[in-house]
Amino acid sequence: IGLSAVADVVRRDEDIHARFVALNEKQHIDVIICDECQFLTAAQVDQMKYIAEYCDTPVLCFGLRSDFLTQLFEGSKRLFEIADSITEIKSVCRCGKKAIVNARIADGRVVTVGDQIEIGGNDKYEGMCWGCWQDRIKKGLSIFAFFFKIGCFTFGGGWAILAQMEQEFVDKRQIITKSELLEMVAVG
């Protein structure tokens, strides 16, 4: 809508209350709006609560509840513990259900290992319902298990497994077409 304001970046080792006091002495601060508050430390959330309670300055925080493995971020956890009110902004999974998981995606697959914090947008994350998230994880594991099995029990090298791949992924699971399989083989 065309509104803008100067924003400050806060480091994880920074005392937000001390910074607020210093800035507020120069120019009165009417409100603190914190985006990506999940990245705050618990101590920083406590400092913002102090500002809201004792400095008569409203504090509004926006951020994610949990990471790609559904674990609470430190800042989010503390906000859930001490916030005066919480309003959830709902998002929707592809299936139409409420998205509660911020699934990390790499190469089209759901990622289940890695650092809690990896900066990215729609290119790396997708909101999913619990069921779709679990289904995508199981699908990835079953594909791994299939390749592990045929790697152990198939003789004749890579070309020998093409018929098994066609049977598994084209005929049985129907996750790719025969032409897509041939395209992958031609590229690989």
Backbone as numpy.savetxt, mean C-alpha at the origin, in Angstrom:
# Nx Ny Nz CAx CAy CAz Cx Cy Cz
-9.66 22.89 -6.81 -10.47 24.08 -6.81 -9.61 25.35 -6.81
-8.31 25.15 -6.94 -7.44 26.31 -7.09 -6.86 26.85 -5.80
-7.09 26.19 -4.66 -6.50 26.65 -3.40 -5.09 26.11 -3.27
-4.23 26.88 -2.64 -2.88 26.40 -2.40 -2.35 27.03 -1.12
-1.33 26.39 -0.56 -0.69 26.91 0.65 0.72 26.35 0.71
1.56 27.04 1.42 2.93 26.57 1.62 2.88 25.35 2.54
3.67 24.36 2.20 3.72 23.14 3.01 5.15 22.90 3.49
5.26 22.31 4.64 6.56 21.95 5.19 6.68 20.43 5.23
7.87 19.95 4.94 8.15 18.52 5.06 8.70 18.27 6.46
8.19 17.24 7.11 8.62 16.91 8.47 9.42 15.62 8.43
10.62 15.67 8.98 11.47 14.48 9.07 11.04 13.64 10.28
11.36 12.36 10.24 10.96 11.46 11.32 11.64 11.80 12.65
12.77 12.48 12.60 13.50 12.82 13.83 13.17 14.23 14.32
12.20 14.86 13.71 11.89 16.26 14.03 10.82 16.38 15.12
10.99 17.36 15.97 10.01 17.66 17.02 8.98 18.62 16.43
7.79 18.11 16.18 6.74 18.92 15.53 6.28 20.04 16.44
6.18 19.79 17.73 5.74 20.84 18.65 6.74 21.99 18.66
8.02 21.70 18.75 9.04 22.76 18.75 8.99 23.56 17.45
8.81 22.86 16.35 8.72 23.56 15.06 7.47 24.44 15.01
6.36 23.92 15.51 5.12 24.69 15.55 5.31 25.98 16.36
5.92 25.86 17.53 6.13 27.03 18.39 6.97 28.08 17.67
8.06 27.63 17.03 8.94 28.56 16.32 8.21 29.25 15.16
7.47 28.50 14.39 6.75 29.08 13.25 5.59 29.96 13.71
4.92 29.56 14.76 3.76 30.29 15.25 4.17 31.65 15.85
5.41 31.77 16.33 5.89 33.06 16.84 6.05 34.07 15.71
6.42 33.58 14.52 6.61 34.46 13.36 5.28 34.87 12.74
4.38 33.88 12.61 3.08 34.13 12.00 2.09 33.14 12.58
0.94 33.63 13.03 -0.06 32.77 13.67 -0.48 31.63 12.72
-0.48 30.42 13.25 -0.90 29.25 12.49 -2.35 28.94 12.87
-3.23 28.95 11.87 -4.66 28.72 12.12 -5.02 27.26 12.20
-4.31 26.43 11.44 -4.63 25.00 11.38 -3.40 24.25 10.89
-3.27 23.02 11.34 -2.24 22.12 10.82 -2.95 21.03 10.05
-2.54 20.85 8.80 -3.08 19.78 7.96 -1.91 18.88 7.61
-1.99 17.64 8.02 -0.91 16.69 7.80 -1.37 15.60 6.83
-0.70 15.55 5.69 -0.97 14.49 4.71 0.08 13.40 4.89
-0.27 12.18 4.55 0.62 11.02 4.69 1.04 10.83 6.15
0.09 11.01 7.06 0.40 10.94 8.49 0.81 9.55 8.95
0.61 8.55 8.14 1.04 7.20 8.53 2.55 7.13 8.71
3.28 8.07 8.09 4.74 8.06 8.18 5.26 8.78 9.42
4.39 9.39 10.22 4.82 10.03 11.46 5.21 8.98 12.48
6.03 9.38 13.43 6.32 8.50 14.57 5.20 8.67 15.60
5.13 7.74 16.54 4.13 7.85 17.60 4.37 9.12 18.40
5.63 9.46 18.64 5.95 10.69 19.39 5.47 11.93 18.64
5.60 11.94 17.32 5.13 13.09 16.54 3.60 13.22 16.58
2.92 12.10 16.59 1.46 12.14 16.72 1.09 12.70 18.09
1.80 12.28 19.12 1.56 12.82 20.46 1.80 14.34 20.49
2.83 14.79 19.79 3.12 16.23 19.73 1.99 16.98 19.04
1.43 16.40 18.00 0.30 17.06 17.33 -0.94 17.06 18.21
-1.13 16.01 18.97 -2.26 15.99 19.92 -2.08 17.09 20.96
-0.86 17.29 21.42 -0.57 18.35 22.38 -0.91 19.72 21.78
-0.51 19.92 20.53 -0.81 21.19 19.84 -2.32 21.41 19.77
-3.05 20.37 19.42 -4.51 20.49 19.30 -5.15 20.78 20.66
-4.66 20.14 21.69 -5.28 20.28 23.02 -4.86 21.55 23.74
-3.60 21.92 23.69 -3.08 22.98 24.56 -2.68 24.26 23.82
-2.61 24.21 22.48 -2.26 25.42 21.73 -3.46 25.96 20.96
-4.61 25.35 21.16 -5.85 25.81 20.55 -5.74 25.93 19.03
-5.09 24.93 18.43 -4.92 24.89 16.97 -5.45 23.56 16.45
-6.44 23.59 15.57 -6.96 22.33 15.02 -5.88 21.59 14.22
-5.88 20.28 14.33 -4.95 19.43 13.59 -5.78 18.41 12.81
-5.60 18.39 11.49 -6.29 17.43 10.62 -5.24 16.53 9.99
-5.43 15.24 10.12 -4.47 14.27 9.58 -5.14 13.40 8.53
-4.42 13.14 7.46 -4.90 12.28 6.38 -3.82 11.24 6.08
-4.23 10.01 5.93 -3.24 8.99 5.61 -3.86 7.61 5.54
-2.99 6.65 5.33 -3.40 5.25 5.24 -3.45 4.61 6.61
-4.34 3.64 6.74 -4.44 2.89 7.99 -3.32 1.86 8.08
-3.14 1.09 7.01 -2.21 -0.04 7.10 -1.36 -0.16 5.84
-0.32 -0.96 5.95 0.61 -1.17 4.85 0.13 -2.29 3.91
0.99 -2.69 3.01 0.63 -3.69 2.00 0.43 -5.09 2.57
0.81 -5.30 3.83 0.58 -6.58 4.50 -0.50 -6.46 5.57
-1.25 -5.37 5.55 -2.35 -5.06 6.46 -1.90 -4.78 7.89
-0.63 -4.44 8.08 -0.11 -4.05 9.39 -0.23 -2.54 9.54
-0.63 -2.09 10.73 -0.75 -0.66 10.96 0.62 0.02 10.87
0.63 1.20 10.28 1.82 2.03 10.34 1.92 2.59 11.75
3.12 2.96 12.18 3.31 3.51 13.52 2.44 4.75 13.74
2.48 5.69 12.81 1.69 6.92 12.95 0.20 6.64 12.96
-0.25 5.76 12.09 -1.68 5.42 12.03 -2.14 4.76 13.32
-1.33 3.86 13.83 -1.68 3.17 15.07 -1.90 4.17 16.20
-0.96 5.10 16.33 -1.08 6.08 17.42 -2.28 6.99 17.20
-2.54 7.36 15.96 -3.72 8.18 15.68 -5.01 7.46 16.06
-5.11 6.16 15.76 -6.29 5.40 16.15 -6.46 5.37 17.66
-5.34 5.42 18.37 -5.39 5.36 19.83 -5.83 6.67 20.47
-5.46 7.84 19.87 -5.71 9.10 20.57 -6.51 10.14 19.80
-6.90 9.86 18.57 -7.65 10.86 17.79 -9.02 11.13 18.41
-9.43 12.39 18.35 -10.77 12.75 18.84 -11.85 12.16 17.96
-11.60 12.15 16.66 -12.57 11.54 15.74 -11.81 11.03 14.51
-12.40 10.02 13.90 -11.82 9.42 12.70 -12.93 9.29 11.66
-12.66 9.79 10.46 -13.59 9.65 9.36 -12.90 8.85 8.27
-13.51 7.75 7.90 -12.93 6.90 6.87 -13.41 7.35 5.49
-12.45 7.50 4.59 -12.78 7.76 3.19 -12.71 6.41 2.49
-13.85 5.91 2.09 -13.91 4.56 1.54 -13.45 4.52 0.09
-12.80 3.42 -0.25 -12.47 3.16 -1.65 -13.03 1.78 -2.00
-13.11 1.51 -3.28 -13.79 0.31 -3.75 -12.83 -0.58 -4.53
-12.91 -1.86 -4.26 -12.15 -2.88 -4.97 -12.73 -3.04 -6.37
-11.97 -3.64 -7.26 -12.45 -3.91 -8.62 -13.73 -4.74 -8.62
-13.89 -5.59 -7.59 -15.06 -6.47 -7.53 -16.30 -5.74 -7.03
-16.12 -4.51 -6.52 -17.25 -3.73 -6.02 -17.35 -3.69 -4.51
-16.60 -4.52 -3.80 -16.62 -4.50 -2.35 -15.72 -3.39 -1.82
-15.85 -3.12 -0.53 -15.02 -2.11 0.11 -13.56 -2.55 0.11
-12.67 -1.66 -0.36 -11.24 -1.95 -0.37 -10.67 -1.63 1.00
-10.04 -2.61 1.63 -9.43 -2.41 2.94 -7.94 -2.71 2.94
-7.41 -3.20 1.82 -6.00 -3.56 1.71 -5.35 -2.67 0.66
-4.18 -2.14 0.99 -3.37 -1.40 0.02 -2.35 -2.37 -0.55
-2.77 -3.15 -1.53 -1.92 -4.20 -2.08 -0.77 -3.60 -2.88
0.44 -4.06 -2.61 1.60 -3.65 -3.39 1.69 -4.59 -4.59
1.85 -4.00 -5.77 1.86 -4.77 -7.01 3.22 -4.59 -7.69
3.78 -5.70 -8.17 5.00 -5.66 -8.97 4.87 -6.71 -10.07
5.09 -6.30 -11.28 4.96 -7.20 -12.44 3.59 -7.89 -12.47
2.56 -7.16 -12.08 1.21 -7.69 -12.13 0.83 -8.62 -11.00
1.75 -8.84 -10.06 1.49 -9.76 -8.95 1.48 -9.02 -7.62
0.73 -9.56 -6.67 0.68 -9.01 -5.32 1.98 -9.37 -4.61
2.61 -8.37 -4.01 3.87 -8.54 -3.29 3.56 -8.84 -1.83
4.26 -9.82 -1.25 4.02 -10.18 0.14 5.28 -10.10 0.99
6.36 -9.59 0.44 7.59 -9.37 1.21 8.17 -8.02 0.82
8.90 -7.43 1.74 9.56 -6.16 1.46 9.46 -5.20 2.61
10.10 -4.05 2.45 10.07 -3.02 3.48 8.65 -2.48 3.63
8.32 -2.07 4.84 6.98 -1.54 5.09 6.73 -0.30 4.24
7.74 0.53 4.10 7.56 1.77 3.36 8.28 1.68 2.02
7.51 1.80 0.96 8.02 1.92 -0.40 7.12 2.93 -1.10
7.69 4.08 -1.39 6.90 5.17 -1.94 6.45 4.83 -3.36
5.19 5.08 -3.62 4.63 4.83 -4.94 3.15 5.18 -4.96
2.61 5.26 -6.14 1.19 5.58 -6.29 0.46 4.44 -6.94
-0.41 4.78 -7.89 -1.21 3.76 -8.58 -0.35 2.80 -9.37
0.90 3.16 -9.64 1.80 2.26 -10.35 2.28 1.12 -9.46
2.22 1.29 -8.13 2.72 0.27 -7.21 1.67 -0.28 -6.25
0.56 0.41 -6.11 -0.44 0.01 -5.12 -1.84 -0.03 -5.71
-2.64 -0.97 -5.20 -4.03 -1.08 -5.63 -4.89 -1.39 -4.42
-5.97 -0.65 -4.25 -6.90 -0.94 -3.18 -7.70 -2.19 -3.50
-7.75 -3.11 -2.55 -8.46 -4.38 -2.75 -9.27 -4.74 -1.51
-10.31 -5.53 -1.73 -11.01 -6.12 -0.59 -10.15 -7.30 -0.11
-10.46 -7.77 1.08 -9.67 -8.87 1.66 -9.71 -10.11 0.77
-10.88 -10.45 0.26 -11.02 -11.66 -0.55 -10.20 -11.62 -1.83
-10.26 -10.51 -2.55 -9.48 -10.38 -3.79 -7.99 -10.40 -3.50
-7.58 -9.77 -2.39 -6.17 -9.75 -2.00 -5.69 -11.18 -1.73
-6.46 -11.93 -0.95 -6.09 -13.31 -0.64 -6.07 -14.18 -1.90
-7.05 -13.99 -2.78 -7.10 -14.76 -4.02 -5.87 -14.50 -4.88
-5.46 -13.23 -4.98 -4.28 -12.88 -5.79 -3.00 -13.47 -5.19
-2.92 -13.50 -3.86 -1.75 -14.10 -3.20 -1.72 -15.59 -3.49
-2.86 -16.26 -3.32 -2.93 -17.72 -3.56 -2.62 -18.05 -5.01
-3.09 -17.22 -5.92 -2.83 -17.43 -7.35 -1.33 -17.38 -7.61
-0.65 -16.40 -7.04 0.80 -16.29 -7.21 1.53 -17.48 -6.62
1.10 -17.94 -5.45 1.74 -19.10 -4.82 1.49 -20.37 -5.61
0.31 -20.51 -6.17 0.01 -21.73 -6.93 0.81 -21.76 -8.24
1.04 -20.59 -8.84 1.86 -20.54 -10.05 3.30 -20.92 -9.71
3.80 -20.39 -8.58 5.14 -20.76 -8.13 5.24 -22.27 -7.90
4.24 -22.82 -7.20 4.24 -24.26 -6.91 4.22 -25.07 -8.20
3.45 -24.63 -9.19 3.40 -25.34 -10.47 4.77 -25.36 -11.13
5.42 -24.19 -11.21 6.74 -24.15 -11.85 7.78 -24.92 -11.06
7.68 -24.91 -9.74 8.59 -25.69 -8.92 8.41 -27.18 -9.21
7.15 -27.61 -9.29 6.85 -29.02 -9.55 7.37 -29.45 -10.92
7.07 -28.68 -11.96 7.52 -29.11 -13.28 9.03 -28.97 -13.43
9.63 -28.04 -12.69 11.09 -27.92 -12.73 11.76 -29.13 -12.13
11.14 -29.74 -11.13 11.71 -30.92 -10.47 11.46 -32.21 -11.24
10.35 -32.29 -11.96 9.95 -33.58 -12.52 9.90 -33.63 -14.04
10.29 -32.58 -14.72 10.24 -32.57 -16.18 11.66 -32.66 -16.73
11.83 -33.55 -17.69 13.13 -33.70 -18.32 13.06 -33.15 -19.74
14.16 -32.63 -20.23 14.20 -32.18 -21.61 14.34 -30.68 -21.77
14.50 -29.94 -20.69 14.72 -28.50 -20.80 13.43 -27.71 -20.93
13.60 -26.42 -21.24 12.49 -25.48 -21.29 11.41 -25.83 -22.28
11.79 -26.33 -23.47 10.78 -26.64 -24.49 9.88 -27.79 -24.07
10.38 -28.68 -23.21 9.60 -29.84 -22.80 8.40 -29.45 -21.91
8.45 -28.29 -21.30 7.37 -27.92 -20.39 6.26 -27.11 -21.06
6.43 -26.76 -22.33 5.43 -25.94 -23.01 4.04 -26.59 -23.01
3.99 -27.90 -23.26 2.69 -28.59 -23.26 2.06 -28.54 -21.86
2.89 -28.70 -20.83 2.37 -28.64 -19.47 1.89 -27.23 -19.14
2.63 -26.21 -19.60 2.22 -24.82 -19.36 0.90 -24.54 -20.07
0.76 -25.01 -21.28 -0.49 -24.80 -22.01 -1.65 -25.45 -21.28
-1.45 -26.69 -20.85 -2.52 -27.39 -20.15 -2.89 -26.66 -18.84
-1.89 -26.21 -18.10 -2.15 -25.58 -16.80 -2.72 -24.18 -16.91
-2.11 -23.32 -17.73 -2.48 -21.90 -17.74 -3.51 -21.53 -18.80
-3.56 -22.27 -19.90 -4.54 -21.97 -20.96 -5.81 -22.78 -20.74
-5.66 -24.09 -20.60 -6.84 -24.96 -20.51 -7.46 -24.99 -19.11
-6.66 -25.26 -18.09 -7.18 -25.46 -16.74 -7.53 -24.13 -16.04
-6.55 -23.24 -15.90 -6.76 -21.99 -15.14 -7.37 -20.87 -16.00
-7.16 -20.94 -17.28 -7.66 -19.96 -18.25 -7.25 -18.53 -17.88
-5.97 -18.38 -17.48 -5.49 -17.03 -17.14 -4.75 -16.38 -18.30
-4.40 -17.16 -19.31 -3.84 -16.62 -20.55 -4.41 -17.42 -21.72
-4.33 -16.84 -22.90 -4.78 -17.54 -24.10 -3.60 -18.28 -24.72
-3.91 -19.16 -25.67 -2.85 -19.90 -26.35 -1.94 -18.93 -27.12
-2.53 -17.91 -27.75 -1.71 -16.95 -28.48 -0.82 -16.15 -27.54
-1.31 -15.83 -26.33 -0.46 -15.13 -25.35 0.69 -16.01 -24.90
0.44 -17.31 -24.72 1.50 -18.23 -24.36 2.55 -18.28 -25.47
2.10 -18.40 -26.71 3.04 -18.45 -27.83 3.83 -17.13 -27.93
3.17 -16.03 -27.65 3.84 -14.73 -27.68 4.93 -14.66 -26.61
4.62 -15.17 -25.42 5.61 -15.17 -24.34 6.81 -16.03 -24.70
6.56 -17.18 -25.32 7.64 -18.08 -25.71 8.49 -17.43 -26.80
7.82 -16.77 -27.75 8.55 -16.14 -28.85 9.42 -15.00 -28.33
8.94 -14.24 -27.33 9.70 -13.13 -26.76 10.84 -13.66 -25.91
10.54 -14.68 -25.10 11.52 -15.22 -24.14 12.65 -15.89 -24.84
